[in-house]
CSV table of C-alpha atoms and ligand atoms in Angstrom, one decimal:
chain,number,residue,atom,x,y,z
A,29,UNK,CA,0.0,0.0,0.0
A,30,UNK,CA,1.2,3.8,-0.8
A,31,UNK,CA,0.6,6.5,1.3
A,32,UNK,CA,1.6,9.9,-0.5
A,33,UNK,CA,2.5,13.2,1.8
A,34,UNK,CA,1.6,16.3,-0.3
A,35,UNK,CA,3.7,19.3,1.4
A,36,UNK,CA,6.3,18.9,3.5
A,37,UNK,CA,4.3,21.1,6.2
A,38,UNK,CA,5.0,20.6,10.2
A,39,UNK,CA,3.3,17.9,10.2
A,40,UNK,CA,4.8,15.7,7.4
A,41,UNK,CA,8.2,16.3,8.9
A,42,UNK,CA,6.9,14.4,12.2
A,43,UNK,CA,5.6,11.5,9.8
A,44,UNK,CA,8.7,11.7,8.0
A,45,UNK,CA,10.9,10.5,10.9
A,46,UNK,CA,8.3,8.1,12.1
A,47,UNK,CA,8.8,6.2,8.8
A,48,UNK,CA,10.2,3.0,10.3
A,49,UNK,CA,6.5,2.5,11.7
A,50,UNK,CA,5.5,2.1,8.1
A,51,UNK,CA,8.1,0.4,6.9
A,52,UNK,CA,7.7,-2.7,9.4
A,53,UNK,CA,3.8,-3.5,8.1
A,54,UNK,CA,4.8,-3.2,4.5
A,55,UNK,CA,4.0,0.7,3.6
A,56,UNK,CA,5.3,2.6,1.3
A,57,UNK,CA,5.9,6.6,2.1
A,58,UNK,CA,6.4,8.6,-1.0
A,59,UNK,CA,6.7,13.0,-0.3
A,60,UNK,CA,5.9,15.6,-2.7
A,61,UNK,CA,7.3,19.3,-2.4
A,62,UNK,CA,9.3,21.6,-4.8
A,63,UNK,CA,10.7,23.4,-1.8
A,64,UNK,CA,12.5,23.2,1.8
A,65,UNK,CA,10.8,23.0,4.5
A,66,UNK,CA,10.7,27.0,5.9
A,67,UNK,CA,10.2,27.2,9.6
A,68,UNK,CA,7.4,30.5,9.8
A,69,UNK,CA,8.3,30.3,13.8
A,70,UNK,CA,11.5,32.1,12.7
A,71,UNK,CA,10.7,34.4,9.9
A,72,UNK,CA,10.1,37.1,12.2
A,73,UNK,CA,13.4,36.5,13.8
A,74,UNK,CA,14.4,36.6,10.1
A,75,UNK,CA,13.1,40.1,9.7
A,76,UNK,CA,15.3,41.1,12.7
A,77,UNK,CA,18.7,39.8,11.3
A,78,UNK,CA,18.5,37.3,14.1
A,79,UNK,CA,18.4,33.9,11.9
A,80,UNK,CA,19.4,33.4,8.2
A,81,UNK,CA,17.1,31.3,5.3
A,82,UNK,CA,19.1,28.6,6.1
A,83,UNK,CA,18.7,28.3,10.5
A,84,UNK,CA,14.7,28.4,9.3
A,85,UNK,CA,14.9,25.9,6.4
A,86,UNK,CA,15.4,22.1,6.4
A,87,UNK,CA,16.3,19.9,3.3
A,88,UNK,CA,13.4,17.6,2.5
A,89,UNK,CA,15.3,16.0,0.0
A,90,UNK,CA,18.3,14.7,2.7
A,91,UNK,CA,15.4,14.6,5.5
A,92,UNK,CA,13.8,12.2,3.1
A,93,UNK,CA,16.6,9.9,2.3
A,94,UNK,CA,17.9,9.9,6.1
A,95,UNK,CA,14.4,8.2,7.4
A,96,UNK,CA,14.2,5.7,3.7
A,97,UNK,CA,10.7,8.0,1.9
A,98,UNK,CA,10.5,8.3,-0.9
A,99,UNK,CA,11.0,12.4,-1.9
A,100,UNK,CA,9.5,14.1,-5.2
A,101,UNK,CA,10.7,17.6,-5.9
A,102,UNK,CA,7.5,19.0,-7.6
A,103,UNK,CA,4.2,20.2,-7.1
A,104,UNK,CA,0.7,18.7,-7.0
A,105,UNK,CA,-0.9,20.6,-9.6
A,106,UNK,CA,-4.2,18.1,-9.5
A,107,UNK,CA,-6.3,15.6,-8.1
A,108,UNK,CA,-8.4,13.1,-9.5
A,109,UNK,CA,-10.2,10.9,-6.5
A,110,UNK,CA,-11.7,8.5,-8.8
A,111,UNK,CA,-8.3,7.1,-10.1
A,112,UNK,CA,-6.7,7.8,-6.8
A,113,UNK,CA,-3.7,9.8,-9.2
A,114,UNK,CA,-2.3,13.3,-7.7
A,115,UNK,CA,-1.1,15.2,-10.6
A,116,UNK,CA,2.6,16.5,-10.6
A,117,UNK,CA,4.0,19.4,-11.8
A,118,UNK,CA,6.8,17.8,-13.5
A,119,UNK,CA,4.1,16.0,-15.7
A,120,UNK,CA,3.9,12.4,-13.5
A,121,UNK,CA,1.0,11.1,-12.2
A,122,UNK,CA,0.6,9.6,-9.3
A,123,UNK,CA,-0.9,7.0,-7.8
A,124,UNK,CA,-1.6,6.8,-4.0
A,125,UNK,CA,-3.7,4.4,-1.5
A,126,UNK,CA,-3.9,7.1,0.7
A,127,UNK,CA,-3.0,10.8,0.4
A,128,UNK,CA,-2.3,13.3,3.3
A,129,UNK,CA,-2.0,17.3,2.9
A,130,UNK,CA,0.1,19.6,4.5
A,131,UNK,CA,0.2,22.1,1.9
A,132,UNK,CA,-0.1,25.0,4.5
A,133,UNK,CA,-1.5,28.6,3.2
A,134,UNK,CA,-1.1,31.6,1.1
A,135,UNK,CA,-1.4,34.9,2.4
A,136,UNK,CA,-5.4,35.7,2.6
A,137,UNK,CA,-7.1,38.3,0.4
A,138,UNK,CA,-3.6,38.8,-1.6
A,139,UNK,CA,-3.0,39.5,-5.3
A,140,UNK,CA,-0.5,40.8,-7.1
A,141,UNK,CA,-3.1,42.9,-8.4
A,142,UNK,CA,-3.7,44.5,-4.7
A,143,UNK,CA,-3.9,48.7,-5.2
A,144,UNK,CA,-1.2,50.1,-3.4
A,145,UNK,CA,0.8,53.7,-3.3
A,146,UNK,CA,2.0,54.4,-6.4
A,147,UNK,CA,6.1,53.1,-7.3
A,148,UNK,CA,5.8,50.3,-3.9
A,149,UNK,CA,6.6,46.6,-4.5
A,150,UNK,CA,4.3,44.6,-2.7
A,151,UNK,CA,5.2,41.3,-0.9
A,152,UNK,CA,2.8,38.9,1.1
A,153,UNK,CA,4.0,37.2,3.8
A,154,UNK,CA,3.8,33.6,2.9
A,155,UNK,CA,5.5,32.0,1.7
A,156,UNK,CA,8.6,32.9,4.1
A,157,UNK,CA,10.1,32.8,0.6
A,158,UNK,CA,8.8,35.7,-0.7
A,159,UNK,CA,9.6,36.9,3.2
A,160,UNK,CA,13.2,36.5,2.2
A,161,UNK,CA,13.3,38.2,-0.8
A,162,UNK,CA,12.1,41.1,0.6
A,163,UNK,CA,15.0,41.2,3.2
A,164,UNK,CA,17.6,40.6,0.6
A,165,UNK,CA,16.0,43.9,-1.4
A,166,UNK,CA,15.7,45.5,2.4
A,167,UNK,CA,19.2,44.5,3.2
A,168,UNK,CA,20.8,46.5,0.2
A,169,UNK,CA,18.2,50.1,1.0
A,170,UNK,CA,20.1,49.9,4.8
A,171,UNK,CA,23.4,48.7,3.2
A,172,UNK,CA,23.2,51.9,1.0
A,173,UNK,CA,22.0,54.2,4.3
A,174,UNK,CA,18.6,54.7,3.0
A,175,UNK,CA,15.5,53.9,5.8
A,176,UNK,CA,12.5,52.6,3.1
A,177,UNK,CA,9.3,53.2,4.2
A,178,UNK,CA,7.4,50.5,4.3
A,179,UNK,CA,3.6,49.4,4.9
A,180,UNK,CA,2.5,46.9,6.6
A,181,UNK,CA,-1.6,45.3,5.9
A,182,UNK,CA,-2.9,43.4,8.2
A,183,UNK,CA,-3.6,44.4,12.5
A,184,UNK,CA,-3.3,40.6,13.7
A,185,UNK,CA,-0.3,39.5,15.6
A,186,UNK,CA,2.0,38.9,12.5
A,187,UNK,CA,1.8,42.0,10.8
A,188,UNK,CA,2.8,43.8,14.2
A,189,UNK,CA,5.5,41.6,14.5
A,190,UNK,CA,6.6,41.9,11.0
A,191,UNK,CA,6.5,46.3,11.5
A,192,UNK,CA,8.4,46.1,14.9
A,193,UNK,CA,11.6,43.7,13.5
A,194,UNK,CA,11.5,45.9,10.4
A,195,UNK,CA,11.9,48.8,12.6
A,196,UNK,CA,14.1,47.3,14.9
A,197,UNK,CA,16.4,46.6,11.7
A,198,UNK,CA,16.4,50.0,11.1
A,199,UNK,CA,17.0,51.6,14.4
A,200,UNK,CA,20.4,49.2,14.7
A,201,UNK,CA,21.6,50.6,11.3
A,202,UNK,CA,21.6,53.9,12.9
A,203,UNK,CA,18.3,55.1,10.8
A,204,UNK,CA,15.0,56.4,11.5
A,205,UNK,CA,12.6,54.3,11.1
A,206,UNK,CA,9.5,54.5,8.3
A,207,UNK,CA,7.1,51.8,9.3
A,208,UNK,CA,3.5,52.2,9.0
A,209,UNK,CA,0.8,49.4,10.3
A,210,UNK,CA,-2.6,49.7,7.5
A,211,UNK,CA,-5.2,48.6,10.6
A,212,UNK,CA,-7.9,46.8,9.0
A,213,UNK,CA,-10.3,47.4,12.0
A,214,UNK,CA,-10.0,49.2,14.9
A,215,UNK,CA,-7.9,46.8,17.5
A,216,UNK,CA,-4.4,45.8,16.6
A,217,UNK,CA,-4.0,41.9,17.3
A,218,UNK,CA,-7.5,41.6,18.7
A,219,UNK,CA,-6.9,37.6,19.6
A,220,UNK,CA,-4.5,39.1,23.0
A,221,UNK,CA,-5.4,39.8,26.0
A,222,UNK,CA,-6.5,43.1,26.5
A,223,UNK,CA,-3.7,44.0,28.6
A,224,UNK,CA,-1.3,42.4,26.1
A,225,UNK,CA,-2.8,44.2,23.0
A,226,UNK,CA,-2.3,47.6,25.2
A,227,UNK,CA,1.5,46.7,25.7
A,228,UNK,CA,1.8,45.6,22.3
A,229,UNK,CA,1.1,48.6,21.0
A,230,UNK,CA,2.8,51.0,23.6
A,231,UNK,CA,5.9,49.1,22.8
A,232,UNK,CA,5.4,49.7,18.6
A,233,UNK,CA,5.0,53.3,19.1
A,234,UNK,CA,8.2,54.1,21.1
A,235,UNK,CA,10.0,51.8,17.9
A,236,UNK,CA,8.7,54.4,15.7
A,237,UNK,CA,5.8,52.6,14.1
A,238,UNK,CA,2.8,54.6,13.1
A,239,UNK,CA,-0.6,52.7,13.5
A,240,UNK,CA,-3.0,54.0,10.5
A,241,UNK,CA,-6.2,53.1,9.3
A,242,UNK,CA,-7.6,51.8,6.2
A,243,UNK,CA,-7.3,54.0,3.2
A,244,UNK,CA,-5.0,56.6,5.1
A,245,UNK,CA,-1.5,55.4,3.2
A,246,UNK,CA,0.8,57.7,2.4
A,247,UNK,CA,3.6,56.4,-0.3
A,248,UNK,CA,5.8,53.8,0.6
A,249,UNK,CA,8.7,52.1,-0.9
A,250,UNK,CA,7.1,48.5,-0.2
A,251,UNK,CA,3.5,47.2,1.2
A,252,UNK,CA,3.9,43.9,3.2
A,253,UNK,CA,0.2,42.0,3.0
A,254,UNK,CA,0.1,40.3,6.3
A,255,UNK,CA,-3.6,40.3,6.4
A,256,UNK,CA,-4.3,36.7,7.3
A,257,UNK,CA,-3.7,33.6,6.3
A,258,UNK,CA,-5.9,31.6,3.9
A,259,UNK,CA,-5.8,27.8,2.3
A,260,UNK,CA,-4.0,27.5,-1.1
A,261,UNK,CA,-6.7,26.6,-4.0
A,262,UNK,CA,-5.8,23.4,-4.4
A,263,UNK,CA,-7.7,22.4,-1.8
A,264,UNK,CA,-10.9,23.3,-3.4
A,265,UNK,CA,-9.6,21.2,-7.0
A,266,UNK,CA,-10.6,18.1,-4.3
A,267,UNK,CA,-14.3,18.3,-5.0
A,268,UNK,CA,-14.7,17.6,-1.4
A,269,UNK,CA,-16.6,19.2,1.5
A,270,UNK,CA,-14.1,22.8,1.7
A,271,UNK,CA,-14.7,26.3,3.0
A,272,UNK,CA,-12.8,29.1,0.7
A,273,UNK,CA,-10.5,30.3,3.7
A,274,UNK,CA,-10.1,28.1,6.0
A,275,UNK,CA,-9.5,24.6,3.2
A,276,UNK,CA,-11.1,21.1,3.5
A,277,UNK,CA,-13.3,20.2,6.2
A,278,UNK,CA,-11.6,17.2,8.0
A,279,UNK,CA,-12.8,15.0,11.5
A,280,UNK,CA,-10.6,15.6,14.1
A,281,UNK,CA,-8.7,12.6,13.1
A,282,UNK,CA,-7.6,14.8,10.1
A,283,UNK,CA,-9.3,12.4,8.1
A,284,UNK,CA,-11.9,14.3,5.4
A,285,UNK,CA,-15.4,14.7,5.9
A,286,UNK,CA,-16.3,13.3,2.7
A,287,UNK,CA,-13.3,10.6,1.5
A,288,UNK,CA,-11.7,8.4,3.6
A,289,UNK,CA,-8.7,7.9,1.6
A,290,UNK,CA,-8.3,11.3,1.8
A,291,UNK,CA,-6.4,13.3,4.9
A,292,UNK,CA,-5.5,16.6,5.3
A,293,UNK,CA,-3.9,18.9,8.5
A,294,UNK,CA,-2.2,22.6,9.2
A,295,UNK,CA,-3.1,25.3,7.3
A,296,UNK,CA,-4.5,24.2,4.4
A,297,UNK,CA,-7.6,22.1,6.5
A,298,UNK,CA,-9.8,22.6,9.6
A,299,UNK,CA,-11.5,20.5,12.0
A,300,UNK,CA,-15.2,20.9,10.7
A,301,UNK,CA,-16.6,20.4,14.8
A,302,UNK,CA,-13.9,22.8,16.5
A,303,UNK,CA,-12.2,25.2,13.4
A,304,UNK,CA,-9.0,26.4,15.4
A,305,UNK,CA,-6.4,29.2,14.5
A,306,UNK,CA,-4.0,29.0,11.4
A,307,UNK,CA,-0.7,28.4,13.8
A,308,UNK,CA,2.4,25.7,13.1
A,309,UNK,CA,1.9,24.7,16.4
A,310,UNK,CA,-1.5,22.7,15.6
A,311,UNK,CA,0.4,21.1,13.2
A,312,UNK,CA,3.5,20.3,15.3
A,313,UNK,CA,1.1,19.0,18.1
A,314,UNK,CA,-1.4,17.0,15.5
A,315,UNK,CA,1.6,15.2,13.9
A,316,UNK,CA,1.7,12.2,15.9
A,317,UNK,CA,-2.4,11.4,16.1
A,318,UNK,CA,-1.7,12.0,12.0
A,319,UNK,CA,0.7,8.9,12.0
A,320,UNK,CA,-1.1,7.1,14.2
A,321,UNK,CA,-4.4,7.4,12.1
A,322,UNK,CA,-2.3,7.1,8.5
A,323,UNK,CA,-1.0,3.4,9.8
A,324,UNK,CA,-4.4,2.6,11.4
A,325,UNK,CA,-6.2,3.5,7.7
A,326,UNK,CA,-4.1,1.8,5.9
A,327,UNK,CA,-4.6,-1.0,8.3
A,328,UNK,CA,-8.5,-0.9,8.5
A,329,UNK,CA,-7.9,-0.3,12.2
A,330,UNK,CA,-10.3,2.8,14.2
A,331,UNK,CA,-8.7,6.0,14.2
A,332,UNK,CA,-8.1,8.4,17.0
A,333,UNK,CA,-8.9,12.1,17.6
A,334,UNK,CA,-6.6,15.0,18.0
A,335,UNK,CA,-7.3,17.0,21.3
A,336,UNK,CA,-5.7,20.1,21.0
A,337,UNK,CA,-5.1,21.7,24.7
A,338,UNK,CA,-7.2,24.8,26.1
A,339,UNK,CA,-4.2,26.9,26.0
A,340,UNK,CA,-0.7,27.2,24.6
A,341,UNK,CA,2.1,29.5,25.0
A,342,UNK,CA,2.6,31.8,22.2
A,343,UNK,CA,5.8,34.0,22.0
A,344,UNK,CA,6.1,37.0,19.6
A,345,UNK,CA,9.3,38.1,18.8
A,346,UNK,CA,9.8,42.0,18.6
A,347,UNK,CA,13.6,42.1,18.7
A,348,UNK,CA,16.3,40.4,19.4
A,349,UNK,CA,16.3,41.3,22.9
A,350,UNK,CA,11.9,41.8,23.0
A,351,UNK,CA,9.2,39.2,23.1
A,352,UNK,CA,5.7,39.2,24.1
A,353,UNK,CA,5.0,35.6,25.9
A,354,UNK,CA,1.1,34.8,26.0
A,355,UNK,CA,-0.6,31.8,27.6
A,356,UNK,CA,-4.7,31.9,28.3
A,357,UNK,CA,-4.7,35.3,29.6
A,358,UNK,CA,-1.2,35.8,31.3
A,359,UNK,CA,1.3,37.7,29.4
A,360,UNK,CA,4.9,38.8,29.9
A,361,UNK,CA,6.4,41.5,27.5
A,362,UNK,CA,10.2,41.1,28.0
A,363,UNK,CA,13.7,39.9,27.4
A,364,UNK,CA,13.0,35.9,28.2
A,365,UNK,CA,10.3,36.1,26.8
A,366,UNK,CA,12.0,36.4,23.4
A,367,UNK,CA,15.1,34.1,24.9
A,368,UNK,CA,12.5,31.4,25.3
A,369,UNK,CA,11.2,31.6,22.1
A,370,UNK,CA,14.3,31.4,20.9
A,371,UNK,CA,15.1,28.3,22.4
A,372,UNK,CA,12.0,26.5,21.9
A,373,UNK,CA,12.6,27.4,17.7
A,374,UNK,CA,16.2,26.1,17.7
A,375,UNK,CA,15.0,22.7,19.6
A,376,UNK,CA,12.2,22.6,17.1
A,377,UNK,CA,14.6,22.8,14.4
A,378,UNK,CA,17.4,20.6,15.6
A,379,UNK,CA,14.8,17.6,16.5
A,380,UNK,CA,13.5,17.8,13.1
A,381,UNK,CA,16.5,18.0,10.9
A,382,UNK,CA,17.7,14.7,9.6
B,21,LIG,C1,5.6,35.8,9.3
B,21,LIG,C2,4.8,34.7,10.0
B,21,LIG,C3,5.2,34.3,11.3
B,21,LIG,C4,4.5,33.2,11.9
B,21,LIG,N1,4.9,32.8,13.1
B,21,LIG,C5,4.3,31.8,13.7
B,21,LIG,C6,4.8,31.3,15.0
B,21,LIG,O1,5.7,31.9,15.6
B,21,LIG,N2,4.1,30.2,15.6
B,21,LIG,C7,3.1,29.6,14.9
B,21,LIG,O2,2.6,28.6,15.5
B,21,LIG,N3,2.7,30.0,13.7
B,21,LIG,C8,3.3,31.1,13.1
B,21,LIG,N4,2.8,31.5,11.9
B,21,LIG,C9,1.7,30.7,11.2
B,21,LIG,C10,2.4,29.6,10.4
B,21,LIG,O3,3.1,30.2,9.3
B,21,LIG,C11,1.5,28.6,9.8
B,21,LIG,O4,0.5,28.3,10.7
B,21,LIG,C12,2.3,27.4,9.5
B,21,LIG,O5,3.4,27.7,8.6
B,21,LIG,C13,1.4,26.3,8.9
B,21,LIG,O6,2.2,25.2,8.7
B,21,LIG,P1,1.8,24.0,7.8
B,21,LIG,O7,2.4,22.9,8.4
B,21,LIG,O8,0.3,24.0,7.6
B,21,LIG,O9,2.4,24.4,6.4
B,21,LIG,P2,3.8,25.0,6.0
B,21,LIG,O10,4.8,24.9,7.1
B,21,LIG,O11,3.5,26.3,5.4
B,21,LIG,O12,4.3,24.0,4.8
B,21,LIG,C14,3.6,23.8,3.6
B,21,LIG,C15,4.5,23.1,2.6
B,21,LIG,O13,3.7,22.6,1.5
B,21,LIG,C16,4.4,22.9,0.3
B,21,LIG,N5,3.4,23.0,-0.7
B,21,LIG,C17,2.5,24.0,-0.9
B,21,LIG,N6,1.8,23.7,-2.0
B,21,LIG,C18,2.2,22.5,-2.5
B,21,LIG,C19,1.7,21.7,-3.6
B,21,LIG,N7,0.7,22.1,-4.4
B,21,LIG,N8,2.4,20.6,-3.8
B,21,LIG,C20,3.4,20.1,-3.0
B,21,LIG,N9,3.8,20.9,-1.9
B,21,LIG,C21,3.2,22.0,-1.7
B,21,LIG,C22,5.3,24.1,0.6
B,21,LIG,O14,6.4,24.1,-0.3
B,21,LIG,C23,5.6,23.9,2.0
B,21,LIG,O15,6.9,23.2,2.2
B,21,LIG,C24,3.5,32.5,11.2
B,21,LIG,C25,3.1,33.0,9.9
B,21,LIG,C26,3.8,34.0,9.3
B,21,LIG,C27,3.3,34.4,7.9
């Protein structure tokens, strides 16, 4: 039997190195991705000059051939259920027994069509790919003593961590800063505790960054879109039961509402009875149960459910020396908070590299 990972997403790299489960009751593992695996936990830190592309990134290829799957360096263009064939971008088909996706998301409401101040390049914010590039093009403004001004969409918790490491950046090269936040609504990073949201954006304003509202831009040099994150389109090529944003409607075994052979988790899916927030961590957390339930399918065994916990900590990092720790309503803006961070991302990476 052949079980085919689509994305090498958070949770695919947890499968990945349980691949010896497979192999002993006679599975094959096969993974499809064009890319590395980019770790989002540290593209902030990215921003900040704190990690290069290649601390955040992790060979699928090598991680591939270290735990004996199978790796594909292309895309999945296509689906077509009713032969049980996935549809590569190098022009293969193929074939699968069961298919799981981890495809994550694109950034939501995003085109490259987007209306913007006239002469600014616009970037979204995922991939962390399209992250780099900007910092490479960022890099060179500071490099030649110019501070660009830049504008940042959204008014979750990314986009004000995006805005402060940019203007952090900017600060340390000795410049004044130029960093706008575009508010979408009236509350920046509405999911914190009130008290959080208030030190949030007390800190932003002594780092120079101007909160604005819709339609008030003045001209900027680049226009970040950090406004959200949404499912990539593929998931709705499934023909399955699928919501626009948030991508197919699975059980909370990750298994689809509507196909069995059919599995999907992160980003690009939500649990139909208990929809929860487009973060890594769900998928870092949901990678085991997805094993589990992937060698019980195969297996015609039952499956189990993923329980996600009431609360988790969540760290932003403002600076090198800044984070903002959050757990259920506690909150501690701070220097460990951002050491802690940092260690939990580096132990993240090192247990998942090959
Ligand atoms: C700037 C930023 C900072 C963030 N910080 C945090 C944080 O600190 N903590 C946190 O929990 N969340 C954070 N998030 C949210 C986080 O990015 C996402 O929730 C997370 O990346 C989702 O992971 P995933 O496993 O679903 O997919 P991803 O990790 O995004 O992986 C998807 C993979 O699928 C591949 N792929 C895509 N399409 C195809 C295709 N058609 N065929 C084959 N392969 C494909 C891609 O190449 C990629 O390797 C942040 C997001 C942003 C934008």
């Amino acid at each position: 039997m052949h079980i085919v990972l689509v994305g090498g997403g958070h949770a695919h790299l947890g499968v990945v190195h349980e691949a010896a489960r497979f192999h002993r009751v006679g599975l094959s593992l096969t993974l499809v991705d064009a890319g590395d695996f980019c770790y989002s936990g540290m593209a902030t830190g990215m921003l900040a000059g704190c990690y290069s592309m290649a601390d955040a990134s992790i060979d699928l290829a090598q991680l591939c051939a270290a735990f004996g799957v199978r790796h594909i360096a292309a895309q999945v263009l296509d689906v077509d259920r009713q032969q049980q064939t996935l549809i590569l971008s190098d022009g293969q088909a193929l074939g699968y027994d069961l298919v799981s996706f981890n495809v994550g998301s694109v950034a939501a409401h995003w085109s490259p069509e987007n209306s913007r101040p006239e002469g600014a390049a616009l970037w979204p914010v995922k991939p962390i790919t399209e992250l780099s590039r900007f910092i490479a093009v960022f890099e060179q403004s500071l490099t030649a003593g110019i501070s660009p001004s830049v504008t940042v969409v959204g008014d979750g918790v990314t986009a004000a961590e995006v805005a402060a490491n940019i203007a952090y950046r900017v600060t340390a090269a000795g410049l004044q800063p130029r960093v706008q936040i575009q508010m979408q609504g009236p509350t920046l990073a509405k999911q914190l505790p009130a008290g959080a949201q208030q030190a949030l954006k007390h800190y932003l304003l002594t780092q120079g960054v101007t909160l604005i509202n819709q339609g008030a831009v003045t001209a900027s040099d680049h226009m970040i879109w950090a406004a959200g994150l949404q499912a990539p389109p593929l998931m709705q090529r499934l023909g399955l039961v699928n919501h626009p944003v948030q991508g197919l409607a699975v059980h909370s075994t990750w298994q689809s509402l509507s196909d069995k052979r059919v599995f999907a988790i992160g980003d690009c899916a939500y649990i139909a009875s208990m929809p929860l927030a487009k973060l890594g961590v769900h998928g870092v957390r949901g990678a085991l149960v997805l094993t589990r339930n992937l060698l019980a399918a195969a297996q015609g065994l039952p499956l189990k459910a993923y329980r996600p916990r009431a609360f988790y900590l969540s760290i932003l990092h403002l600076s090198p020396s800044m984070g903002l720790a959050v757990f259920g309503r506690f909150w501690w803006l701070g220097r460990y908070s951002r050491y802690v961070k940092d260690w939990i991302d580096r132990r993240f990476m090192a247990a998942m590299r090959p």
